Coordinates of C-alpha atoms and ligand atoms in Angstrom, one line a residue:
X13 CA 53.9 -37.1 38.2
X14 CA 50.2 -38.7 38.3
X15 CA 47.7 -36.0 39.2
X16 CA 46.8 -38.5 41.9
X17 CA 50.4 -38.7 43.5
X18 CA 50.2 -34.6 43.6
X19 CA 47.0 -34.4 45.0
X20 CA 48.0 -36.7 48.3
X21 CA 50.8 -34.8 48.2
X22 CA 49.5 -31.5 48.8
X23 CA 47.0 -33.0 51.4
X24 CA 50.0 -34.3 53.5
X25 CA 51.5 -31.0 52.7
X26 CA 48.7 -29.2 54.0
X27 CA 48.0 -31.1 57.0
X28 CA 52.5 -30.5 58.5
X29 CA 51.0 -26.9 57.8
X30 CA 49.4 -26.9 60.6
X31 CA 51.6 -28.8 63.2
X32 CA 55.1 -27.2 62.4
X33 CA 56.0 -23.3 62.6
X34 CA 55.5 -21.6 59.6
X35 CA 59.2 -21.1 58.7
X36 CA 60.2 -24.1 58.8
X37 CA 57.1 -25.3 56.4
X38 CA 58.1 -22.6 54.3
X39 CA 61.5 -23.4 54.0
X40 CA 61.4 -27.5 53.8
X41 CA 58.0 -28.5 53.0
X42 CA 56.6 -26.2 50.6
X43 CA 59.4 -26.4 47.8
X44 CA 58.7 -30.6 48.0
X45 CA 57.1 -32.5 45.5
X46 CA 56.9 -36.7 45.0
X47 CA 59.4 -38.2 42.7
X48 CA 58.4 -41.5 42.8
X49 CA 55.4 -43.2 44.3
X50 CA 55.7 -46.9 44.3
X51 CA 53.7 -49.5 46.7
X52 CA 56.0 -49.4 49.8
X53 CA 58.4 -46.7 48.5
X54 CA 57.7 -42.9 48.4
X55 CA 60.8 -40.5 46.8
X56 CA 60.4 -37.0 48.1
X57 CA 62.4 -34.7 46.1
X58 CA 63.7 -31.3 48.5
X59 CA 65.6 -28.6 48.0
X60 CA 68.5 -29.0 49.1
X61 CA 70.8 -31.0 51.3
X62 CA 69.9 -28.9 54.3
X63 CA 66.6 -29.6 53.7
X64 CA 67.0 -33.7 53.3
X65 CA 69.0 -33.7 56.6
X66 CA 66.2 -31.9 58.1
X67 CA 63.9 -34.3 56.6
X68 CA 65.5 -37.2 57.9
X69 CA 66.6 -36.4 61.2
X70 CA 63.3 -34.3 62.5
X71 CA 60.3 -35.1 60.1
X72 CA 60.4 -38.6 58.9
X73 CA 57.8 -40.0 61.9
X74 CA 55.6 -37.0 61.1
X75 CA 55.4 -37.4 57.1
X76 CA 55.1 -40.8 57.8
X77 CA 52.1 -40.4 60.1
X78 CA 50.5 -37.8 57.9
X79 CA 51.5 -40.0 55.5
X80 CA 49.3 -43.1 56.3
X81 CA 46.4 -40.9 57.6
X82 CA 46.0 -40.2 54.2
X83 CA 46.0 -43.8 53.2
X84 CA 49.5 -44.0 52.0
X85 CA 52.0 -46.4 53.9
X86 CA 55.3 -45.4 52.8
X87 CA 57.4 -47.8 54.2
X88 CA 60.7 -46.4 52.8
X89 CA 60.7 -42.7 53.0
X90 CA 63.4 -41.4 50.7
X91 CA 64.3 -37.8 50.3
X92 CA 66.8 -36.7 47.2
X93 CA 67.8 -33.4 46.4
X94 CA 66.3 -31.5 43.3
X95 CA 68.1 -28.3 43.5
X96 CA 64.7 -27.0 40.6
X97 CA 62.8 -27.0 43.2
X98 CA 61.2 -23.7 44.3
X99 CA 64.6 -22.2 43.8
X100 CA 64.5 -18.8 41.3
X101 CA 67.6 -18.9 38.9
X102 CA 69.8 -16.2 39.9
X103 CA 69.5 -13.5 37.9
X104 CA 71.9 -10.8 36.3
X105 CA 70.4 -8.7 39.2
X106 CA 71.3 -11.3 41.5
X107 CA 75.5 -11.5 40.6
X108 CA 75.9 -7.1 41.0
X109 CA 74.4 -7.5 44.8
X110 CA 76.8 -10.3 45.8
X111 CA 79.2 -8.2 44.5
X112 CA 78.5 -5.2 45.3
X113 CA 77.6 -6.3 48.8
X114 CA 81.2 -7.0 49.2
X115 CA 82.7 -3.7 49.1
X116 CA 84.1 -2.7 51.7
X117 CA 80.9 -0.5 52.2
X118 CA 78.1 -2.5 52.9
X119 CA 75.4 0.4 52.3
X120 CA 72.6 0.0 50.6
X121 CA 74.0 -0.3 47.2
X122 CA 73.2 1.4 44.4
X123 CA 71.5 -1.6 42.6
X124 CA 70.0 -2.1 45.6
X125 CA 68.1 0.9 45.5
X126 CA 67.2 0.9 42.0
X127 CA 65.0 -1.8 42.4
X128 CA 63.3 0.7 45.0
X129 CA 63.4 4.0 42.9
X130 CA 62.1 2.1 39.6
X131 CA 58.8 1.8 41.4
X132 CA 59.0 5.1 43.2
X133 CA 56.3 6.6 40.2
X134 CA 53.5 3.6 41.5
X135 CA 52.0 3.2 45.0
X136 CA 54.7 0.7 46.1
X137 CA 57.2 3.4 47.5
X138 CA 60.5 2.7 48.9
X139 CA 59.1 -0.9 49.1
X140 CA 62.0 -3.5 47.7
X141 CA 60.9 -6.5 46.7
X142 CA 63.6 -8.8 47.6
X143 CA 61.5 -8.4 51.3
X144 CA 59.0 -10.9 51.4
X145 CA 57.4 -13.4 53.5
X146 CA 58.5 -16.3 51.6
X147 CA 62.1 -16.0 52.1
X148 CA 62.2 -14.8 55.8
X149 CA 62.6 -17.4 58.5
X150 CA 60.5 -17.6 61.3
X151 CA 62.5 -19.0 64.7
X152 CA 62.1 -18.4 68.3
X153 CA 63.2 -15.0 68.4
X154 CA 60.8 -13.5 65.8
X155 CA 57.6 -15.3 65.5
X156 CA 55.9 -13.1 67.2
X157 CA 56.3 -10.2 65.0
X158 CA 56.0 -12.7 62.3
X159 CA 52.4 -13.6 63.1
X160 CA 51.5 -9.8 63.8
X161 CA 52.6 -8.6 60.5
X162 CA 51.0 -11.5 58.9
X163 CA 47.7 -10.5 60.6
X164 CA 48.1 -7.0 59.5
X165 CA 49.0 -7.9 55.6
X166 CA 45.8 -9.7 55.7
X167 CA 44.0 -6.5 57.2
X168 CA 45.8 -3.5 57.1
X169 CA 44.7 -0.8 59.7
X170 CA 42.2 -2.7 61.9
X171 CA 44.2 -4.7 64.2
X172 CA 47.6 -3.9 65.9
X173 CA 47.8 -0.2 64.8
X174 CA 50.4 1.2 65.4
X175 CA 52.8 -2.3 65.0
X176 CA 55.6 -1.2 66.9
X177 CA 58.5 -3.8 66.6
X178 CA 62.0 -3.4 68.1
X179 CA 64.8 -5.0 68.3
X180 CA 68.8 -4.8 67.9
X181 CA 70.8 -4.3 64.2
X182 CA 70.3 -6.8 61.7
X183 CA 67.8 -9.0 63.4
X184 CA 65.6 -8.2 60.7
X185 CA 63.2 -5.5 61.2
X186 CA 63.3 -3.7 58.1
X187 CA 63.3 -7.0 56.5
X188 CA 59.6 -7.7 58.0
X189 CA 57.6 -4.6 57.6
X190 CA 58.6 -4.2 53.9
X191 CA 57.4 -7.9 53.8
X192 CA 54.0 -6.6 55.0
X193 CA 54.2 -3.6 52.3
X194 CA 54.8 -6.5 49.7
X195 CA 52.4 -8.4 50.7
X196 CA 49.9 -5.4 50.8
X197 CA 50.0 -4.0 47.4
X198 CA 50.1 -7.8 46.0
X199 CA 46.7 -9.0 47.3
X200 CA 45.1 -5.1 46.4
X201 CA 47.0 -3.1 43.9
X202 CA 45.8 -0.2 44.1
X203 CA 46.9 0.2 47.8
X204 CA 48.8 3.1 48.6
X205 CA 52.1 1.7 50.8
X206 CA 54.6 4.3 51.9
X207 CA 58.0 2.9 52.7
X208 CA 60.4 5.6 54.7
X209 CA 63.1 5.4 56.7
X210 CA 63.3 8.1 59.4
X211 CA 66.3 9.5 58.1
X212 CA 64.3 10.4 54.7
X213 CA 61.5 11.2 56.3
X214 CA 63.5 14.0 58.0
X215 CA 65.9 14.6 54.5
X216 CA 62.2 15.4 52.9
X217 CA 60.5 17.5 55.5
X218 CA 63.6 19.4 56.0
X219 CA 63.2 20.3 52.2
X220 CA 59.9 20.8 52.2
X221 CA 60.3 23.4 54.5
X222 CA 62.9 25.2 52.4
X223 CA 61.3 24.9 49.5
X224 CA 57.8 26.0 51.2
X225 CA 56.2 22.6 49.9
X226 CA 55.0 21.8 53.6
X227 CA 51.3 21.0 51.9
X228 CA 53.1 18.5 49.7
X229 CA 54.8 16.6 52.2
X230 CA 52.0 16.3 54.5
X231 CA 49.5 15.5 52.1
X232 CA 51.9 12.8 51.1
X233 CA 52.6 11.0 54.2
X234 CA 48.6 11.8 54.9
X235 CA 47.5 10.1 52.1
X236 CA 48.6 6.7 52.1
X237 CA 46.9 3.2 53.3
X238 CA 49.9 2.0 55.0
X239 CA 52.6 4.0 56.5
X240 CA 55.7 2.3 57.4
X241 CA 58.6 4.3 59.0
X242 CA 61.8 2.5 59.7
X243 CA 64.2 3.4 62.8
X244 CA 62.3 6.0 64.7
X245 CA 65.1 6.1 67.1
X246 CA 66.5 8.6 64.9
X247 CA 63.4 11.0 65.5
X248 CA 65.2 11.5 68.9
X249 CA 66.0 15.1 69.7
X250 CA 64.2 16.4 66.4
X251 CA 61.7 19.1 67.9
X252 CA 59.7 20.1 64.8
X253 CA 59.8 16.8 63.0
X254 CA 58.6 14.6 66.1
X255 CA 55.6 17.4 65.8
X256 CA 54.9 16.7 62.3
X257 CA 55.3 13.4 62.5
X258 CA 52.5 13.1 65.6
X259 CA 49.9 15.1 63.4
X260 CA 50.4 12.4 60.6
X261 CA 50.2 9.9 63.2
X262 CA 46.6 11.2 64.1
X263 CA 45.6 11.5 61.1
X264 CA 46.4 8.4 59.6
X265 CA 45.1 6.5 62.9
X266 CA 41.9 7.9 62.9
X267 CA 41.4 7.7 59.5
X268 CA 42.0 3.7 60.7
X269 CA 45.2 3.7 58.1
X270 CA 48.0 1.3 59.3
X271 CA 51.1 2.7 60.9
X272 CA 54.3 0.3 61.5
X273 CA 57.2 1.7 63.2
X274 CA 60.6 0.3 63.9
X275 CA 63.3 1.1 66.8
X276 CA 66.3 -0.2 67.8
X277 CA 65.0 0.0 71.4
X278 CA 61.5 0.8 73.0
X279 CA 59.4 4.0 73.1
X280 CA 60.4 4.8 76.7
X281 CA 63.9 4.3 76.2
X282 CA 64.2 6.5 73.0
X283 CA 65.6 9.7 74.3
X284 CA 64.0 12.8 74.3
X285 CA 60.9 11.8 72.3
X286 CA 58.1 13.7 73.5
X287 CA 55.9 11.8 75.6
X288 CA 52.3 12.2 73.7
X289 CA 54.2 9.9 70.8
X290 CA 55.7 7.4 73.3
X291 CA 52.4 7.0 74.3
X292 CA 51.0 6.6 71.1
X293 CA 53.5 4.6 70.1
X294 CA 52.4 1.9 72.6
X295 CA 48.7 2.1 71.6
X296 CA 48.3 -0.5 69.1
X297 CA 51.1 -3.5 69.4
X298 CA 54.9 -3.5 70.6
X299 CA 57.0 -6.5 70.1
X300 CA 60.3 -7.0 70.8
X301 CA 62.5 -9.3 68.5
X302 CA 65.1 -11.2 69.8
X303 CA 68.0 -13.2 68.9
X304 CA 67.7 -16.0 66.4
X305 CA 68.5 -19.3 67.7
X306 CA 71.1 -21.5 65.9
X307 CA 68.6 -23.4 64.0
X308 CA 66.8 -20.4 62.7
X309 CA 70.4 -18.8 61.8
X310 CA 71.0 -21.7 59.7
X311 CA 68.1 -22.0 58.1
X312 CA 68.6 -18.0 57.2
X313 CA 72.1 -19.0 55.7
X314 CA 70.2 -21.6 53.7
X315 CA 67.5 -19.7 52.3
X316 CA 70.1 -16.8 51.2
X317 CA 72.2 -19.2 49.5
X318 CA 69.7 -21.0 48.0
X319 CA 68.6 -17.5 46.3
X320 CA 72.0 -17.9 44.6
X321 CA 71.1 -21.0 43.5
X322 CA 73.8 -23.2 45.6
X323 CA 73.2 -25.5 47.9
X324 CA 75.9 -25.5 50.7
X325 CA 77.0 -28.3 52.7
X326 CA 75.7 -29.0 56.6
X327 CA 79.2 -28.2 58.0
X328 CA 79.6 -25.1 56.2
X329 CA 76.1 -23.6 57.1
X330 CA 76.9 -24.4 60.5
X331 CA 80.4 -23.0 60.4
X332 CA 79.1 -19.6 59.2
X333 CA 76.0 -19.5 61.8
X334 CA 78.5 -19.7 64.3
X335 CA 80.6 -16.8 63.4
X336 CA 77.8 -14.5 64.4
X337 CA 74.9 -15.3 66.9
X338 CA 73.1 -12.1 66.8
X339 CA 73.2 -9.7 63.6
X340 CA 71.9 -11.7 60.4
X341 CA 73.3 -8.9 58.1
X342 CA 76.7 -9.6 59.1
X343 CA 76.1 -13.0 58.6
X344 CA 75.0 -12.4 55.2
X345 CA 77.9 -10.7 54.5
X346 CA 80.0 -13.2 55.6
X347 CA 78.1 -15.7 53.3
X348 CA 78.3 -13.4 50.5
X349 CA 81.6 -12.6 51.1
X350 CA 82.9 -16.3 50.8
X351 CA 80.3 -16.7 47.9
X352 CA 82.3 -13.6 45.7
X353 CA 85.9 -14.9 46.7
X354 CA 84.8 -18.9 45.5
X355 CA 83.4 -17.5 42.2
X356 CA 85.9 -15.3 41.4
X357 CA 88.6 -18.3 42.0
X358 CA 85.8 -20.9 40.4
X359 CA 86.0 -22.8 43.6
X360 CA 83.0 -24.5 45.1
X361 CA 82.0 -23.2 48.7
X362 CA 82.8 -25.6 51.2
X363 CA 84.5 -25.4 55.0
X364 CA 88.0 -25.5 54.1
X365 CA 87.4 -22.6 51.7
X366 CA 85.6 -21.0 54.2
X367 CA 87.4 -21.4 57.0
X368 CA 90.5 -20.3 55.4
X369 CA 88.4 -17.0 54.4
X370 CA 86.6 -16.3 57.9
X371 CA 88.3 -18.4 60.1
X372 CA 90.1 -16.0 61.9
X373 CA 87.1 -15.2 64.5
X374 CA 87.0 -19.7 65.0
X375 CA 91.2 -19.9 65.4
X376 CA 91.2 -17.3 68.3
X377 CA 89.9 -19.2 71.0
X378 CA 92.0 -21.6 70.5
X379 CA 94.9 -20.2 72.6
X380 CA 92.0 -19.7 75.7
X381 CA 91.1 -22.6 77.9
X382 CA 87.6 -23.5 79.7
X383 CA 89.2 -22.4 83.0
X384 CA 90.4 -19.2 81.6
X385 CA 86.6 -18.7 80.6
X386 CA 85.0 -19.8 84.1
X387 CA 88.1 -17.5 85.9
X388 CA 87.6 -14.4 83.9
X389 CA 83.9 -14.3 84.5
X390 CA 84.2 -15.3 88.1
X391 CA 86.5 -12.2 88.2
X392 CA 84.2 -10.2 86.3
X393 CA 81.8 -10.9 88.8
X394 CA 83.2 -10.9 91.9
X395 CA 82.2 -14.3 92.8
X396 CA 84.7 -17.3 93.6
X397 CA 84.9 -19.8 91.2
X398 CA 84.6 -22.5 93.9
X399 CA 80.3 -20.8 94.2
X400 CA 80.4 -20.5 89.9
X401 CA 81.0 -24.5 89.9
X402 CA 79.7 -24.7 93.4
X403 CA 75.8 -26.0 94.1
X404 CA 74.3 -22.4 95.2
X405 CA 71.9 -20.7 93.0
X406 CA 71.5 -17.5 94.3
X407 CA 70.8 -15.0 91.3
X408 CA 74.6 -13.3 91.4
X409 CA 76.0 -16.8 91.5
X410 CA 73.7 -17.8 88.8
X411 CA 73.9 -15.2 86.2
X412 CA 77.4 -15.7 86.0
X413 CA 77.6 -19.1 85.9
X414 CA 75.1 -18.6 82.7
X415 CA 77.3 -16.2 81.1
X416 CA 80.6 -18.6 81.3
X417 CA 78.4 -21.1 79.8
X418 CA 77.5 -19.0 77.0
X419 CA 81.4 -17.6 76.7
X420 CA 82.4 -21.3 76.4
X421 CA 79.5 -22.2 73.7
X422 CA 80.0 -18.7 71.7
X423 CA 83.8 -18.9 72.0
X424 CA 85.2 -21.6 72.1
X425 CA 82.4 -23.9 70.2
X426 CA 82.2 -26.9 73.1
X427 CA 79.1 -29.2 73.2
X428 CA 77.0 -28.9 75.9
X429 CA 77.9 -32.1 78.4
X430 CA 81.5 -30.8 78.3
X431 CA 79.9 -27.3 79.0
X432 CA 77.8 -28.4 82.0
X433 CA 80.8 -30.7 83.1
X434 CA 82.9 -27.7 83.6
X435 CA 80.7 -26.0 85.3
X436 CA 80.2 -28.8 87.8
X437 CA 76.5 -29.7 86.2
X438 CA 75.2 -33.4 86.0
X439 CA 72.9 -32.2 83.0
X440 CA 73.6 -30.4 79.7
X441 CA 70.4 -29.2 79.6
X442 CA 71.2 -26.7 82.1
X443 CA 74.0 -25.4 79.5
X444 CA 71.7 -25.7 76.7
X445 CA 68.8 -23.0 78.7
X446 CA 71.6 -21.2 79.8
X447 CA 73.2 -20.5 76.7
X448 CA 70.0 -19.8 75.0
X449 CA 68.8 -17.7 78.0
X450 CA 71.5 -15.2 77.9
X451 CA 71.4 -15.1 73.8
X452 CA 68.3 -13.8 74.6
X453 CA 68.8 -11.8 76.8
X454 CA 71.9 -9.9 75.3
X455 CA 69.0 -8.7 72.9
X456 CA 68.0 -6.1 75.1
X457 CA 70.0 -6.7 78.6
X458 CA 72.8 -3.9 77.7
X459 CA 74.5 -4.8 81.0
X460 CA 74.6 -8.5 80.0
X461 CA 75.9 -7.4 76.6
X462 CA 78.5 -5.5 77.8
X463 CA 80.1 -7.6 80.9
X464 CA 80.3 -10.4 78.1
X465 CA 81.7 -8.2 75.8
X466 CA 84.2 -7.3 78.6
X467 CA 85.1 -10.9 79.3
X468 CA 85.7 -11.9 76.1
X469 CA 88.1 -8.9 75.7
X470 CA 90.2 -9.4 78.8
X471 CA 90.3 -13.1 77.2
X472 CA 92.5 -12.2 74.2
X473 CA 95.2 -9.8 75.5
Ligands
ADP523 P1 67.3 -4.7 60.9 O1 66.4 -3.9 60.1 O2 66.7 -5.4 62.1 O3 68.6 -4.1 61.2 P2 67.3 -6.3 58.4 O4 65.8 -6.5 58.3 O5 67.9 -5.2 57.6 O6 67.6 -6.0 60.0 O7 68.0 -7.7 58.2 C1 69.4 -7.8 57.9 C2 69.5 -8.8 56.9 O8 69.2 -10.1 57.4 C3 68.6 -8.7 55.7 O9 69.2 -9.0 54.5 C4 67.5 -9.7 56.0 O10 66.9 -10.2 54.8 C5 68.2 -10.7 56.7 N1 67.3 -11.4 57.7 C6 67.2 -11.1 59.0 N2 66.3 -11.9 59.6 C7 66.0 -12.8 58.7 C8 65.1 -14.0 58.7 N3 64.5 -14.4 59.8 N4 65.0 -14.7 57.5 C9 65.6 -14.3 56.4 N5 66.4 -13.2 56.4 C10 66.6 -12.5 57.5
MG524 MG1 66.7 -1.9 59.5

């Protein structure tokens, strides 16, 4: 490529910086480079073929804009797939966590935590670098923590201290604040960045105490530039290690050292932690993260499989960010499932294979019609279905008109028109907020969570 051709390039590149969210950039622009430059024809080579439909359907007036504003008219945009691009070859490393992933426990596996323990002896503590920034997709439901831990990897300990982030299983918590622990001891090496979940930070001050090395442990958790301590839910109901863990909270905070914490749920609904650290919990920043949307699930099934160097068709990414709307590790495991079972057979990953794997969760519904769905939740209620499709809008009509919506998009996989027809809607954007209004919301509405839950059960028996 001319040194010329890169240099627009990168100017274009850095100009869609700055008017699309930093995920998406990250995950279809920056791993882009020009093929071909020729006077009305511009190749773009992209990742993969996620990325060119992307490119085609969403992008093309913006590159093309961008495009002539840097004194390029490109009046055939082209985009072909160059699988070398930005893509690490999978390693050795890479084959033992597919498969070990796949047992039936899906713990932390060993290999997993070598990769942890090997750098145990430097700074970078419990910190694994599989974590980073780079390969973590920023949608709707996350960009918010996104841009806080960003802000504190650039400066640790001056803004947002304590980060607080919550948010339900596999939505990727842990996933962020080792990203900021990454990115930490990369741009200053000698920082000191602790990694511990709660669980071992109990498992080590319960030996210290037995071993009378209480000196040790403090001065260890004292010590450190950044402090990140995963699940603090599970400080609930332990007395003498909430206590220790407040004194290394003041000293680290006024020492101006960064604490990030993670919960499953908020400070005030954590039971039984004592009320000086729910307060101080809630000093610095608290963010809750919610469900990814669709397009950000996709993109995550994209960027995992690209780190196995495989590009998977449209209809298969889609297929598997169906299966599951809210917990990303189970949707990784379903990915890496169906990645082990096609190399093991040699077979290439496609829909049929996949379907035939995981289908069983998609085949269900079949048996259960849109009127079961609006009935059962009507029952659940105790509404009339006549009010669910009727005109009134009254919250307790409302709610569970939202909720079949969601039942018939999560279940039973029906576009939206048909959705808002059955509900007795003229538009399907009511069914498109509605469905994305109570995937939200099932993030931290337990009531929500559970009636659907409820429905969905009566459903099948
Ligand atoms: P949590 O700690 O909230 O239970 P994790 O951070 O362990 O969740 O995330 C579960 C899995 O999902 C991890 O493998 C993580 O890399 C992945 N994951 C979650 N969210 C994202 C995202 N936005 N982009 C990429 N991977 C993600
Ligand atoms: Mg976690």
């Amino acid at each position: 490529m001319l040194v010329k051709e890169a240099d627009v390039w990168q100017a274009v590149l850095g100009e869609i910086e700055l008017s699309v969210p930093h995920g998406s950039y990250i995950t279809w622009f920056k791993p882009t480079r020009i093929l071909k430059m020729s006077d009305d024809t511009l190749v773009v080579g992209v990742v993969n073929v996620f990325a060119k439909q992307q490119m085609e359907k969403r992008y093309t007036p913006l590159i093309k804009e961008v495009l002539a504003k840097n004194g390029v008219k490109a009046k055939n945009l082209e985009f072909k797939i160059n699988s070398s691009l930005g893509v690490k070859k999978p390693t050795p490393d890479d084959n033992i966590v597919v498969q070990k992933e796949n047992t039936a426990t899906k713990k932390q596996t060993p290999a997993y935590r070598s990769s942890g323990n090997t750098l145990s002896h430097s700074y970078r503590q419990g910190l694994n670098e599989r974590y980073t920034f780079e390969n973590f997709v920023v949608g709707s439901g996350n960009e918010l923590a996104y841009a806080a831990c960003q802000a504190i990897a650039q400066n640790p300990g001056t803004k947002y201290n304590p980060l607080f982030l919550y948010g339900g299983a596999g939505i990727g918590k842990t996933h962020l604040i080792q990203a900021v622990g990454n990115a930490v001891t990369t741009n200053k090496k000698d920082a000191r960045v602790v990694y511990a979940s709660t669980e071992q930070f109990v498992q080590e001050f319960v030996d210290a105490l037995r071993y009378k090395k209480n000196t040790d442990f403090a001065n260890h958790y004292r010590n450190v530039d950044v402090l990140i301590v995963d699940d603090v839910q599970f400080l609930a109901g332990k007395e003498k290690i909430q206590e220790e863990f407040f004194h290394t909270f003041n000293a680290l905070h006024q020492a101006n050292k960064q604490i990030i914490i993670s919960s499953d749920k908020p400070p005030r609904d954590i039971p039984t932690l004592e009320d000086r650290l729910k307060s101080r919990f809630t000093w610095g920043m608290s963010i809750d993260m919610q469900n990814p949307d669709f397009e950000t699930r996709c993109a995550i099934v994209q960027i995992k499989a690209s780190a196995h160097n495989l590009n998977l068709e449209p209809d298969l990414v889609e297929f598997l960010s169906n299966l599951y709307q809210t917990n990303i590790r189970e949707l990784e495991g379903a990915l890496n499932q169906l990645l082990a079972f096609c190399e093991m057979r040699g077979l290439e990953p496609d829909l049929v294979v996949a379907t035939g794997l995981l289908g069983g969760r998609k085949s269900r519904p079949k048996h259960v019609t849109p009127k079961q769905v609006v009935e059962r939740t009507a029952k659940h209620f105790h509404v009339s279905i006549d009010d669910i499709v009727g005109p009134k809008r009254d919250k307790d009509i409302v709610v569970p008109r939202q909720v079949a919506m969601y039942i018939l998009r999560s279940e039973l996989h029906m576009s939206f028109p048909k959705i808002a027809q059955e509900l007795g809607r003229k538009d399907h954007t009511t069914a498109i907020h509605s469905v994305e209004k109570i995937n939200k919301e099932m993030a931290f509405d337990t009531d929500i969570r559970e009636a659907i839950v409820q429905i969905k059960e009566r459903l099948y028996v």
